[in-house]
């Protein structure tokens, strides 16, 4: 085999010394090195080449490993496989050294010590190397020379790779010499016993929406996989002849869920988009410190997780879960406008808003951030329909209740996304944990996903024994906790925002505040009334089976008007025209009964109203028919001057009808059926009376 030569610079690199040091060695021990010279291709001094056999054992081994790597960059000859020509890239070439040290710190530092042993062995360059290797291995490793040779080969190969890559990009790769002596990290997720088509079928079954929603088990999946394999075998697919074991399939599923980060995808398939957004989807945080106090308030309703006694209008006492309507200032987290009720609706919401406006702490906010529920987004509240606007309300109902009381605008939270109104939802959780759980009638949260969240209580028996608080008593406890505990306790949200004042009440009273004057209370009271558009009939306004009448309504028969009414006082309707002008107050009338059961008072009032209406309309008609000559003397004789033309064409009306009648031919009528009684009948009657009196006197005389 021909002798191989390297340049003096390459020899210094193989020996691990500087170029100047290698040149000095060559000049001092010329007989120890076999050299030759070649002319330089660029001209100048001749190039000195050193035989590889003259170098140390360590340098010779490094040169051999380097020569092996040269084939890695050479072109593959035709007809040969790349694997036969190019050496396999070691695992540590593409390894992240920081990740390896973090996860396998003990292995790495053991390899550092082992590298020192290998370098010490490579420096030996004397005779009887085999015997020395055996003794060296036993002394430093406790193993045979084969183990030492394996470490040495790996070390030299790593050195060659480090030199090669350093020449390519100039970076340092000395850590290769340590990693080559480490154990390769165990590869996970390979599962060689599971073929690609089987892996895909396992994924298709496990992540199937119906299978996941029904909480299908791994046993069910393996049964289905076995059935699919049998079907494919019958179809002639031999690759399905052997399927992995149940344990292997379970490990593969666990690998998908943990290492491949498919757990959230499985949650989406099993729970649906709504719960996925609520529990898993990433959320953002709002910068509430940039807001003014009362600039944005957030509203919602909450059902307490406890029971109270409630007296219904009919006097019956029942157990209910009270509802809370409240608003939270997003800057200070102060709770305002708290109203407790049996069932929350738009009227309760109005009361809550008005309480917030006219109470302290409170005021008129600039914007509302409201729930997507129908009570908050009703057209009478926002001034716009949830879909398309239809129909017509009047005055401030068209504008909407929110804007009528001075609120600039409202923003609606997205449906089924409670995190979009996180401040009020966070408060409700605090209410449950810090207040409701102290109630004896606490039965657990309604939204709890675990059975353990429910607390069994015999609410019916507690109601019978009088152990439940009344709604009024419960409100007293609630108001005391809200004003004395919550308002004056440091809030974690205020701490997170870096607020100067950590307590809600202090932050509300001391930070920069949005201010807008509240409307008069009388106006707010009017806004609390309900409004409708109704038709005026000739019997008045019909509502709830009753009739409402007023003299002023007579002019609007057959036309539509707007009404306002107080739900707690249905005796009177406040009537307005389409332009918002007040017409009258219509009062509920007692229905007239069928005669002769009509009460005298009701009938008299009804007849009087009819007469007033008729009189008023006759006066208006006479006023409209007055001739010009009566209005002004200058128009006297107007009709004569114009020829006396009538407006309507027709025959002249006779002054008086002729007094002519036709006598009936009925004999009975002709004989005096309707004539007065005759005088002889009267005489006969007097005679009989006298005879009766005489007979009566005789009977008295004889004592009868």
XYZ file of C-alpha atoms in Angstrom:
704
model
C 0.000 0.000 0.000
C 1.424 3.398 -0.993
C 2.530 5.733 1.744
C 0.138 8.581 2.496
C 1.430 12.093 3.064
C -0.144 15.172 4.625
C 0.945 18.776 4.757
C 2.716 20.146 7.783
C -0.435 22.086 8.728
C -2.594 18.939 8.532
C -0.007 17.005 10.575
C -0.159 19.650 13.304
C -3.944 19.419 13.299
C -3.885 15.624 13.565
C -1.396 15.776 16.428
C -3.466 18.431 18.167
C -0.627 20.992 18.316
C 0.100 24.350 16.734
C 1.780 24.649 13.333
C 4.895 26.244 14.849
C 5.242 23.425 17.385
C 5.011 20.803 14.641
C 7.641 22.607 12.573
C 10.009 22.710 15.543
C 9.550 18.957 16.110
C 10.381 18.286 12.496
C 13.529 20.429 12.608
C 14.786 18.856 15.843
C 14.039 15.215 14.945
C 14.394 15.004 11.203
C 15.285 11.313 11.388
C 12.004 10.495 13.168
C 9.849 11.861 10.360
C 9.677 10.718 6.761
C 9.160 13.769 4.591
C 9.161 14.900 0.982
C 8.707 18.161 -0.850
C 6.435 19.233 -3.684
C 6.275 22.341 -5.727
C 3.583 24.753 -4.725
C 0.766 25.233 -7.203
C 0.706 28.944 -6.485
C 4.469 29.339 -6.736
C 6.947 30.234 -4.037
C 8.561 27.874 -1.568
C 8.133 24.132 -1.876
C 5.477 22.452 0.285
C 6.747 20.023 2.947
C 4.743 16.802 3.239
C 4.964 14.435 6.192
C 4.265 10.704 5.993
C 1.269 9.608 8.059
C 3.218 6.607 9.317
C 5.688 9.019 10.958
C 2.969 10.548 13.125
C 1.763 9.338 16.509
C -0.796 6.593 16.943
C -3.474 9.125 17.861
C -2.754 11.157 14.732
C -2.774 8.079 12.497
C -6.168 6.987 13.840
C -7.574 10.463 13.401
C -6.319 10.481 9.795
C -8.055 7.156 9.110
C -11.394 8.436 10.436
C -11.008 11.582 8.401
C -10.423 9.583 5.227
C -13.612 7.666 5.856
C -15.577 10.913 5.967
C -14.288 12.011 2.565
C -16.642 9.540 0.909
C -19.569 11.280 2.592
C -19.261 14.269 0.264
C -18.244 12.417 -2.886
C -20.712 11.637 -5.645
C -22.227 8.165 -5.624
C -21.081 6.099 -8.581
C -23.824 4.800 -10.858
C -25.255 1.415 -9.948
C -24.316 1.619 -6.260
C -26.459 2.385 -3.261
C -25.784 5.491 -1.234
C -25.629 3.460 1.960
C -22.681 1.498 0.598
C -20.683 4.651 -0.173
C -21.551 7.101 2.567
C -20.996 6.425 6.262
C -23.982 6.730 8.548
C -24.241 10.053 10.352
C -23.797 9.503 14.107
C -26.730 10.351 16.357
C -24.866 13.134 18.176
C -24.298 15.205 15.023
C -27.915 16.420 15.066
C -28.287 16.430 18.849
C -29.023 19.593 20.867
C -26.234 19.614 23.444
C -28.179 21.825 25.887
C -31.223 19.552 25.787
C -29.063 16.477 26.351
C -27.233 17.987 29.316
C -30.528 19.125 30.866
C -32.151 15.697 30.561
C -29.098 13.412 30.947
C -26.734 15.397 33.125
C -25.243 12.362 34.896
C -24.511 10.555 31.634
C -22.834 13.623 30.162
C -20.392 14.227 33.008
C -19.470 10.538 33.175
C -18.600 10.774 29.472
C -16.379 13.787 30.186
C -14.319 11.653 32.592
C -14.265 8.775 30.132
C -12.947 11.101 27.406
C -9.975 11.982 29.592
C -9.170 8.249 29.918
C -9.382 7.722 26.140
C -7.102 10.671 25.387
C -4.551 9.341 27.874
C -4.567 5.962 26.120
C -4.148 7.540 22.685
C -0.987 9.281 23.812
C 0.794 5.906 24.320
C 3.091 5.188 21.375
C 5.490 2.513 22.567
C 5.865 -1.225 22.001
C 3.623 -4.095 23.161
C 0.489 -1.954 22.740
C -1.852 -4.921 23.157
C -0.551 -5.784 26.623
C -0.625 -2.119 27.609
C -4.230 -1.793 26.392
C -5.352 -4.773 28.486
C -3.692 -3.449 31.629
C -4.909 0.106 30.964
C -8.521 -1.045 30.449
C -8.560 -3.109 33.632
C -7.045 -0.286 35.640
C -9.170 2.628 34.433
C -12.368 0.996 33.146
C -12.607 -2.326 34.914
C -13.296 -3.969 31.544
C -11.338 -5.654 28.771
C -9.425 -4.056 25.940
C -12.310 -4.512 23.509
C -14.345 -1.972 25.458
C -11.388 0.409 25.434
C -10.930 -0.019 21.686
C -14.644 0.664 21.119
C -14.439 3.904 23.087
C -11.264 4.887 21.232
C -12.839 4.290 17.836
C -15.910 6.333 18.763
C -13.714 9.133 20.061
C -11.627 9.285 16.864
C -14.743 9.213 14.685
C -16.247 12.080 16.670
C -12.993 14.027 16.289
C -13.149 13.569 12.527
C -16.749 14.795 12.389
C -15.901 17.767 14.575
C -12.990 18.751 12.296
C -15.089 18.344 9.166
C -18.019 20.454 10.364
C -15.706 23.077 11.837
C -14.108 23.570 8.431
C -17.545 23.961 6.851
C -19.097 26.596 9.138
C -16.314 27.624 11.526
C -18.274 26.672 14.666
C -16.863 24.529 17.445
C -17.981 20.916 17.761
C -15.698 19.628 20.500
C -18.746 18.343 22.396
C -18.961 15.540 19.817
C -15.988 13.927 21.602
C -18.087 13.751 24.783
C -21.447 12.775 23.302
C -19.868 9.911 21.372
C -19.085 8.275 24.713
C -22.654 8.802 26.033
C -25.511 6.391 25.651
C -27.826 7.317 22.822
C -31.221 8.545 24.100
C -33.875 5.941 23.783
C -36.103 6.585 20.808
C -39.811 6.752 21.668
C -42.787 6.566 19.421
C -41.263 4.191 16.876
C -43.417 1.141 17.628
C -41.854 -1.023 14.908
C -44.398 -3.781 15.550
C -47.250 -1.498 14.447
C -47.449 -0.997 10.698
C -48.314 2.454 9.317
C -51.779 1.395 8.121
C -52.565 -0.070 11.541
C -51.421 3.136 13.246
C -53.769 5.147 11.074
C -56.721 2.871 11.848
C -56.014 3.218 15.584
C -56.039 7.017 15.226
C -59.237 6.934 13.175
C -61.040 4.940 15.855
C -59.674 6.702 18.942
C -60.290 10.231 17.661
C -63.646 9.484 16.024
C -66.136 12.075 17.281
C -68.907 9.633 18.201
C -66.454 7.167 19.774
C -64.837 9.932 21.832
C -68.149 11.501 22.924
C -69.353 8.102 24.148
C -66.096 7.752 26.106
C -65.038 4.649 24.219
C -62.466 2.524 26.037
C -59.198 1.010 24.855
C -60.797 -2.443 25.049
C -63.506 -1.300 22.634
C -60.864 0.069 20.276
C -58.916 -3.217 20.281
C -62.085 -5.201 19.573
C -62.858 -2.994 16.592
C -59.235 -3.218 15.397
C -59.416 -7.029 15.511
C -62.665 -7.004 13.531
C -61.134 -4.736 10.871
C -58.090 -7.023 10.624
C -60.314 -10.067 10.035
C -62.229 -8.263 7.293
C -59.013 -7.199 5.550
C -57.589 -10.734 5.779
C -60.660 -12.104 4.043
C -60.103 -9.473 1.351
C -56.595 -10.840 0.769
C -54.555 -8.193 2.585
C -51.745 -10.257 4.099
C -50.230 -7.295 5.957
C -53.149 -7.557 8.416
C -52.263 -11.144 9.272
C -50.603 -10.112 12.513
C -51.765 -7.134 14.568
C -49.964 -5.762 17.631
C -50.886 -6.938 21.097
C -53.371 -5.123 23.305
C -50.573 -3.825 25.547
C -48.728 -2.386 22.545
C -51.860 -0.615 21.327
C -52.413 0.868 24.795
C -48.818 2.132 24.884
C -49.257 3.661 21.427
C -52.418 5.490 22.511
C -50.658 6.803 25.616
C -47.786 7.938 23.409
C -50.195 9.828 21.143
C -51.893 11.513 24.071
C -48.739 12.519 25.948
C -45.711 12.691 23.655
C -47.539 13.738 20.489
C -49.634 16.297 22.431
C -52.929 14.897 21.167
C -54.697 15.228 24.531
C -56.294 18.575 23.658
C -57.384 17.234 20.268
C -59.074 14.318 22.036
C -60.735 16.789 24.427
C -62.131 18.679 21.420
C -63.507 15.472 19.906
C -65.017 14.207 23.165
C -66.386 17.434 24.686
C -67.181 19.610 21.680
C -66.175 23.092 20.610
C -68.010 24.967 23.367
C -66.322 23.206 26.279
C -63.002 23.144 24.419
C -63.056 26.930 24.155
C -63.989 27.217 27.806
C -61.481 24.771 29.315
C -58.561 24.401 26.874
C -58.357 27.295 24.428
C -55.751 29.933 25.247
C -57.153 33.151 26.742
C -55.899 36.718 26.881
C -55.782 39.183 29.776
C -57.327 42.660 29.671
C -55.449 45.761 30.772
C -58.105 47.140 33.119
C -55.686 49.639 34.665
C -55.998 51.778 31.540
C -59.732 52.302 32.183
C -61.428 54.956 34.258
C -63.653 54.025 37.161
C -67.237 53.650 35.809
C -66.012 53.749 32.213
C -67.088 50.144 31.578
C -69.327 48.072 33.824
C -70.046 44.404 33.245
C -73.402 42.821 34.071
C -74.725 39.299 34.491
C -77.116 37.146 36.490
C -76.186 34.492 39.051
C -78.142 31.722 40.744
C -77.078 31.132 44.330
C -76.229 27.540 45.219
C -78.443 27.591 48.308
C -82.170 27.674 49.103
C -84.385 30.243 50.824
C -88.092 30.377 51.672
C -90.263 32.540 49.442
C -93.880 33.594 49.961
C -95.854 33.623 46.716
C -98.631 36.145 45.986
C -101.257 33.509 46.840
C -99.710 33.098 50.300
C -98.051 29.728 49.708
C -94.459 29.423 50.985
C -92.012 27.529 48.753
C -88.252 26.944 48.605
C -86.347 28.694 45.812
C -82.794 29.372 44.762
C -82.493 33.174 44.750
C -81.224 34.966 41.656
C -78.802 37.887 41.715
C -78.562 40.644 39.106
C -75.483 42.821 39.573
C -72.877 44.972 37.828
C -69.109 45.100 38.365
C -66.871 48.059 37.562
C -64.045 46.615 35.454
C -61.430 48.989 36.875
C -62.092 48.704 40.613
C -64.072 45.384 40.801
C -66.745 47.135 42.894
C -70.177 45.453 42.804
C -73.152 47.766 42.214
C -76.888 47.501 41.644
C -77.268 44.139 43.400
C -80.904 42.971 43.290
C -82.165 39.606 44.588
C -85.335 38.050 43.189
C -87.135 34.792 42.451
C -86.740 34.992 38.667
C -84.599 37.550 36.883
C -86.071 39.351 33.857
C -85.719 42.644 32.030
C -87.666 44.511 34.743
C -85.281 43.230 37.420
C -82.405 44.294 35.195
C -83.852 47.815 34.957
C -84.164 47.984 38.729
C -80.560 46.841 39.029
C -79.370 49.548 36.632
C -81.324 52.280 38.398
C -80.002 51.141 41.763
C -76.470 51.362 40.364
C -77.087 54.882 39.052
C -78.671 56.351 42.198
C -76.629 54.519 44.864
C -73.148 55.016 46.280
C -70.819 53.608 45.148
C -72.362 53.920 41.720
C -73.207 56.339 38.932
C -73.887 56.444 35.201
C -71.322 54.338 33.289
C -70.009 55.221 29.855
C -70.330 51.710 28.409
C -72.071 48.492 29.371
C -70.614 45.050 28.750
C -73.655 42.802 28.913
C -74.462 39.131 28.783
C -75.888 37.630 25.594
C -79.108 36.589 27.371
C -82.470 37.768 26.100
C -83.118 39.879 29.217
C -80.047 42.001 28.502
C -80.325 42.150 24.706
C -84.071 42.752 24.380
C -85.041 45.459 21.929
C -86.555 47.585 24.687
C -83.194 47.498 26.462
C -80.748 48.067 23.597
C -82.998 49.852 21.108
C -82.289 47.227 18.426
C -83.554 43.754 17.670
C -81.348 40.723 18.258
C -81.725 39.967 14.544
C -83.558 42.428 12.304
C -85.508 45.362 13.679
C -89.252 44.962 13.170
C -92.282 46.889 14.358
C -92.153 50.286 16.042
C -91.854 51.290 19.660
C -92.130 54.911 20.663
C -90.187 57.688 22.410
C -87.209 56.428 24.425
C -88.099 52.772 23.927
C -86.861 53.125 20.352
C -83.632 54.541 21.667
C -83.371 51.755 24.215
C -83.441 51.790 27.989
C -79.644 51.869 28.275
C -79.222 55.035 26.212
C -82.318 56.623 27.740
C -80.629 56.791 31.132
C -77.409 58.274 29.751
C -75.289 55.226 28.821
C -73.345 55.849 25.619
C -73.409 52.314 24.194
C -73.514 48.633 25.081
C -71.332 45.725 24.000
C -72.570 42.158 23.940
C -70.532 39.176 25.112
C -70.244 36.230 22.746
C -72.642 33.364 23.518
C -71.285 30.452 25.571
C -67.966 32.218 26.163
C -67.977 33.201 29.847
C -64.287 34.151 29.764
C -65.199 37.221 27.698
C -66.816 38.648 30.860
C -64.242 37.234 33.230
C -64.472 39.925 35.945
C -68.120 39.226 36.810
C -67.677 35.451 36.468
C -64.670 35.623 38.793
C -66.826 37.484 41.332
C -69.537 34.823 41.175
C -66.918 32.173 41.961
C -65.823 34.242 44.959
C -69.467 34.467 46.070
C -69.776 30.689 45.939
C -66.529 30.010 47.807
C -66.617 32.804 50.381
C -70.335 33.396 51.020
C -72.761 30.727 49.796
C -70.893 27.802 51.326
C -71.636 29.230 54.790
C -75.382 28.707 54.252
C -76.957 25.599 55.823
C -79.063 25.144 52.703
C -76.015 25.008 50.373
C -76.454 22.123 47.902
C -73.417 22.471 45.651
C -72.685 24.322 42.464
C -75.007 23.961 39.492
C -72.128 23.980 37.022
C -69.970 21.379 38.786
C -68.836 18.606 36.459
C -68.233 16.124 39.289
C -70.797 14.313 41.378
C -68.815 15.243 44.475
C -69.651 18.912 43.823
C -73.279 18.215 44.785
C -74.337 18.267 48.442
C -77.419 16.247 49.362
C -79.883 18.205 51.530
C -83.557 17.566 52.336
C -84.714 21.056 51.393
C -88.398 20.177 51.723
C -87.979 19.119 55.347
C -85.806 22.139 56.089
C -88.591 24.359 54.743
C -91.195 22.620 56.897
C -89.030 22.989 60.010
C -88.435 26.677 59.281
C -84.676 26.270 58.867
C -84.508 28.243 55.615
C -83.893 31.964 55.640
C -86.511 34.138 54.010
C -85.514 36.061 50.906
C -85.426 39.276 52.934
C -83.224 37.737 55.647
C -80.931 36.269 53.017
C -80.535 39.707 51.408
C -79.526 41.211 54.754
C -76.768 38.599 55.134
C -75.721 39.143 51.538
C -75.601 42.928 51.811
C -73.585 42.720 55.022
C -70.995 40.413 53.419
C -70.780 42.510 50.261
C -70.304 45.876 51.971
C -68.152 44.860 54.935
C -66.098 41.932 53.615
C -65.788 41.952 49.824
C -65.511 45.712 49.311
C -62.725 46.040 51.884
C -60.649 42.928 51.089
C -57.587 43.029 48.846
C -58.438 41.772 45.356
C -55.998 39.514 43.498
C -56.995 41.078 40.169
C -56.063 44.556 41.404
C -52.730 43.208 42.651
C -52.037 41.620 39.275
C -52.719 44.914 37.493
C -50.331 46.733 39.831
C -53.020 49.037 41.216
C -52.077 51.475 43.973
C -55.263 50.634 45.869
C -55.725 46.888 46.268
C -59.228 46.989 47.805
C -62.244 47.493 45.491
C -63.875 50.297 47.486
C -60.610 52.233 47.899
C -59.821 51.892 44.197
C -63.331 53.076 43.268
C -63.199 56.156 45.475
C -59.623 57.278 44.752
C -58.820 56.516 41.103
C -59.687 58.660 38.068
C -63.431 58.408 37.442
C -65.785 58.861 34.495
C -68.643 61.160 35.475
C -72.017 61.836 33.873
C -75.007 63.383 35.609
C -77.872 60.987 36.286
C -81.356 61.752 34.899
C -84.154 62.821 37.305
C -85.604 60.002 39.344
C -89.094 60.809 38.076
C -87.891 60.190 34.528
C -86.288 56.929 35.565
C -89.546 55.875 37.218
C -91.386 56.516 33.966
C -88.848 54.406 32.088
C -89.608 51.514 34.411
C -93.111 51.331 32.926
C -93.853 48.915 30.117
C -94.963 50.228 26.735
C -97.023 48.873 23.855
C -98.704 50.004 20.658
C -102.465 49.296 20.684
C -105.630 49.986 18.673
C -108.415 52.181 20.059
C -111.800 50.548 19.463
C -115.283 51.932 19.911
C -115.342 50.307 23.336
C -111.988 51.841 24.307
C -108.650 50.071 24.690
C -108.914 46.344 25.300
C -106.102 44.901 27.411
C -105.867 41.749 29.574
C -109.610 41.161 29.163
C -110.520 44.618 30.484
C -111.651 47.804 28.804
C -109.946 51.155 29.417
C -111.865 54.313 28.522
C -111.525 58.050 28.589
C -113.400 60.859 26.868
C -110.259 61.886 24.985
C -109.999 58.420 23.380
C -113.181 58.995 21.422
C -111.232 61.087 18.916
C -108.840 58.169 18.266
C -111.328 55.371 17.572
C -109.938 53.191 14.797
C -106.404 54.545 15.238
C -103.337 53.186 17.007
C -101.869 54.842 20.071
C -99.000 54.090 22.433
C -99.570 53.190 26.053
C -97.420 52.986 29.158
C -98.402 51.122 32.288
C -97.026 50.064 35.617
C -97.070 46.247 35.909
C -97.911 46.617 39.601
C -100.868 48.961 38.973
C -103.038 47.858 36.061
C -105.921 50.235 36.861
C -104.675 53.037 34.619
C -103.043 53.341 31.196
C -101.041 56.405 30.154
C -101.912 57.065 26.517
C -99.704 58.881 23.967
C -100.041 59.571 20.274
C -97.521 58.421 17.671
C -95.492 61.593 18.145
C -95.126 61.023 21.872
C -97.678 63.676 22.922
C -99.678 62.728 25.980
C -103.370 62.174 25.275
C -104.970 61.083 28.524
C -105.133 58.555 31.318
C -107.492 55.686 30.514
C -109.046 53.884 33.465
C -110.132 50.291 33.721
C -113.936 49.992 33.331
C -116.277 47.492 34.874
C -117.766 45.287 32.156
C -121.493 45.902 31.558
C -123.589 42.879 32.408
C -126.483 41.614 30.345
C -129.736 43.462 31.317
C -131.511 43.442 33.696
C -128.373 42.689 35.773
C -126.618 45.886 34.741
C -125.670 47.866 37.827
C -127.224 51.314 37.920
C -123.899 53.103 38.488
C -122.078 51.349 35.664
C -124.965 51.954 33.278
C -125.281 55.617 34.230
C -121.557 56.214 33.669
C -121.719 54.452 30.327
C -124.758 56.462 29.181
C -123.187 59.710 30.358
C -120.054 58.972 28.356
C -122.142 58.235 25.278
C -124.062 61.500 25.685
C -120.845 63.475 26.195
C -119.353 61.951 23.080
C -122.457 62.623 21.028
C -122.782 66.179 22.323
C -119.130 66.933 21.613
C -119.329 65.574 18.083
C -122.614 67.466 17.389
C -121.019 70.706 18.525
C -118.068 70.103 16.262
C -120.399 69.255 13.400
C -122.493 72.395 13.902
C -119.335 74.478 14.044
C -118.170 72.969 10.787
C -121.577 73.570 9.117
C -121.988 77.213 10.089
C -122.542 79.314 6.951
C -120.210 82.099 6.009
C -122.780 84.817 6.746
C -122.869 83.775 10.405
C -119.098 83.917 10.696
C -118.805 87.377 9.158
C -121.390 89.974 8.188
C -119.683 90.675 4.895
C -120.723 87.223 3.680
C -124.489 87.868 4.220
C -126.419 86.793 1.113
C -123.533 84.589 -0.120
C -125.835 81.762 -1.237
C -128.178 84.129 -3.071
C -125.274 85.718 -4.905
C -124.062 82.384 -6.149
C -127.430 81.230 -7.314
C -128.242 79.203 -4.204
C -126.484 76.068 -5.467
C -126.771 73.056 -3.157
C -123.805 70.704 -2.728
C -125.797 67.550 -3.368
C -128.182 66.835 -6.238
C -131.681 65.538 -5.300
C -135.383 66.274 -4.981
C -136.698 68.843 -2.547
C -137.552 67.615 0.900
C -141.257 67.958 1.877
C -141.953 70.099 4.892
C -144.363 67.650 6.546
C -145.650 64.176 5.662
C -149.428 63.765 4.873
C -151.521 62.554 7.836
C -153.274 59.726 5.991
C -153.687 56.204 7.398
C -155.307 52.980 6.192
C -157.820 51.413 8.556
C -157.350 47.694 9.198
C -160.119 45.366 8.010
C -159.893 43.281 11.181
C -163.431 43.079 12.703
C -162.128 42.715 16.235
C -160.094 45.891 15.861
C -163.096 47.651 14.227
C -165.418 46.628 17.124
C -163.322 48.469 19.646
C -160.440 46.119 20.711
C -158.365 49.168 21.376
C -161.315 51.522 22.213
C -161.992 52.877 25.671
C -164.336 51.012 28.060
C -168.064 51.804 27.767
C -170.034 53.748 30.407
C -172.613 50.956 30.973
C -169.798 48.724 32.126
C -168.992 51.294 34.757
C -172.651 51.488 35.879
C -172.895 47.694 36.261
C -169.841 47.752 38.372
C -171.334 50.360 40.777
C -174.584 48.372 41.207
C -172.788 45.217 42.203
C -170.729 47.110 44.752
C -173.801 48.490 46.475
C -175.407 45.056 46.664
C -172.272 43.590 48.222
C -172.136 46.258 50.900
C -175.788 45.646 51.909
C -175.205 41.919 52.253
C -172.158 42.531 54.406
C -174.153 44.787 56.814
C -176.817 42.120 57.342
C -174.213 39.489 58.145
C -172.635 41.717 60.779
C -176.025 42.411 62.359
C -176.753 38.741 62.990
C -173.229 38.274 64.471
C -171.670 36.190 61.756
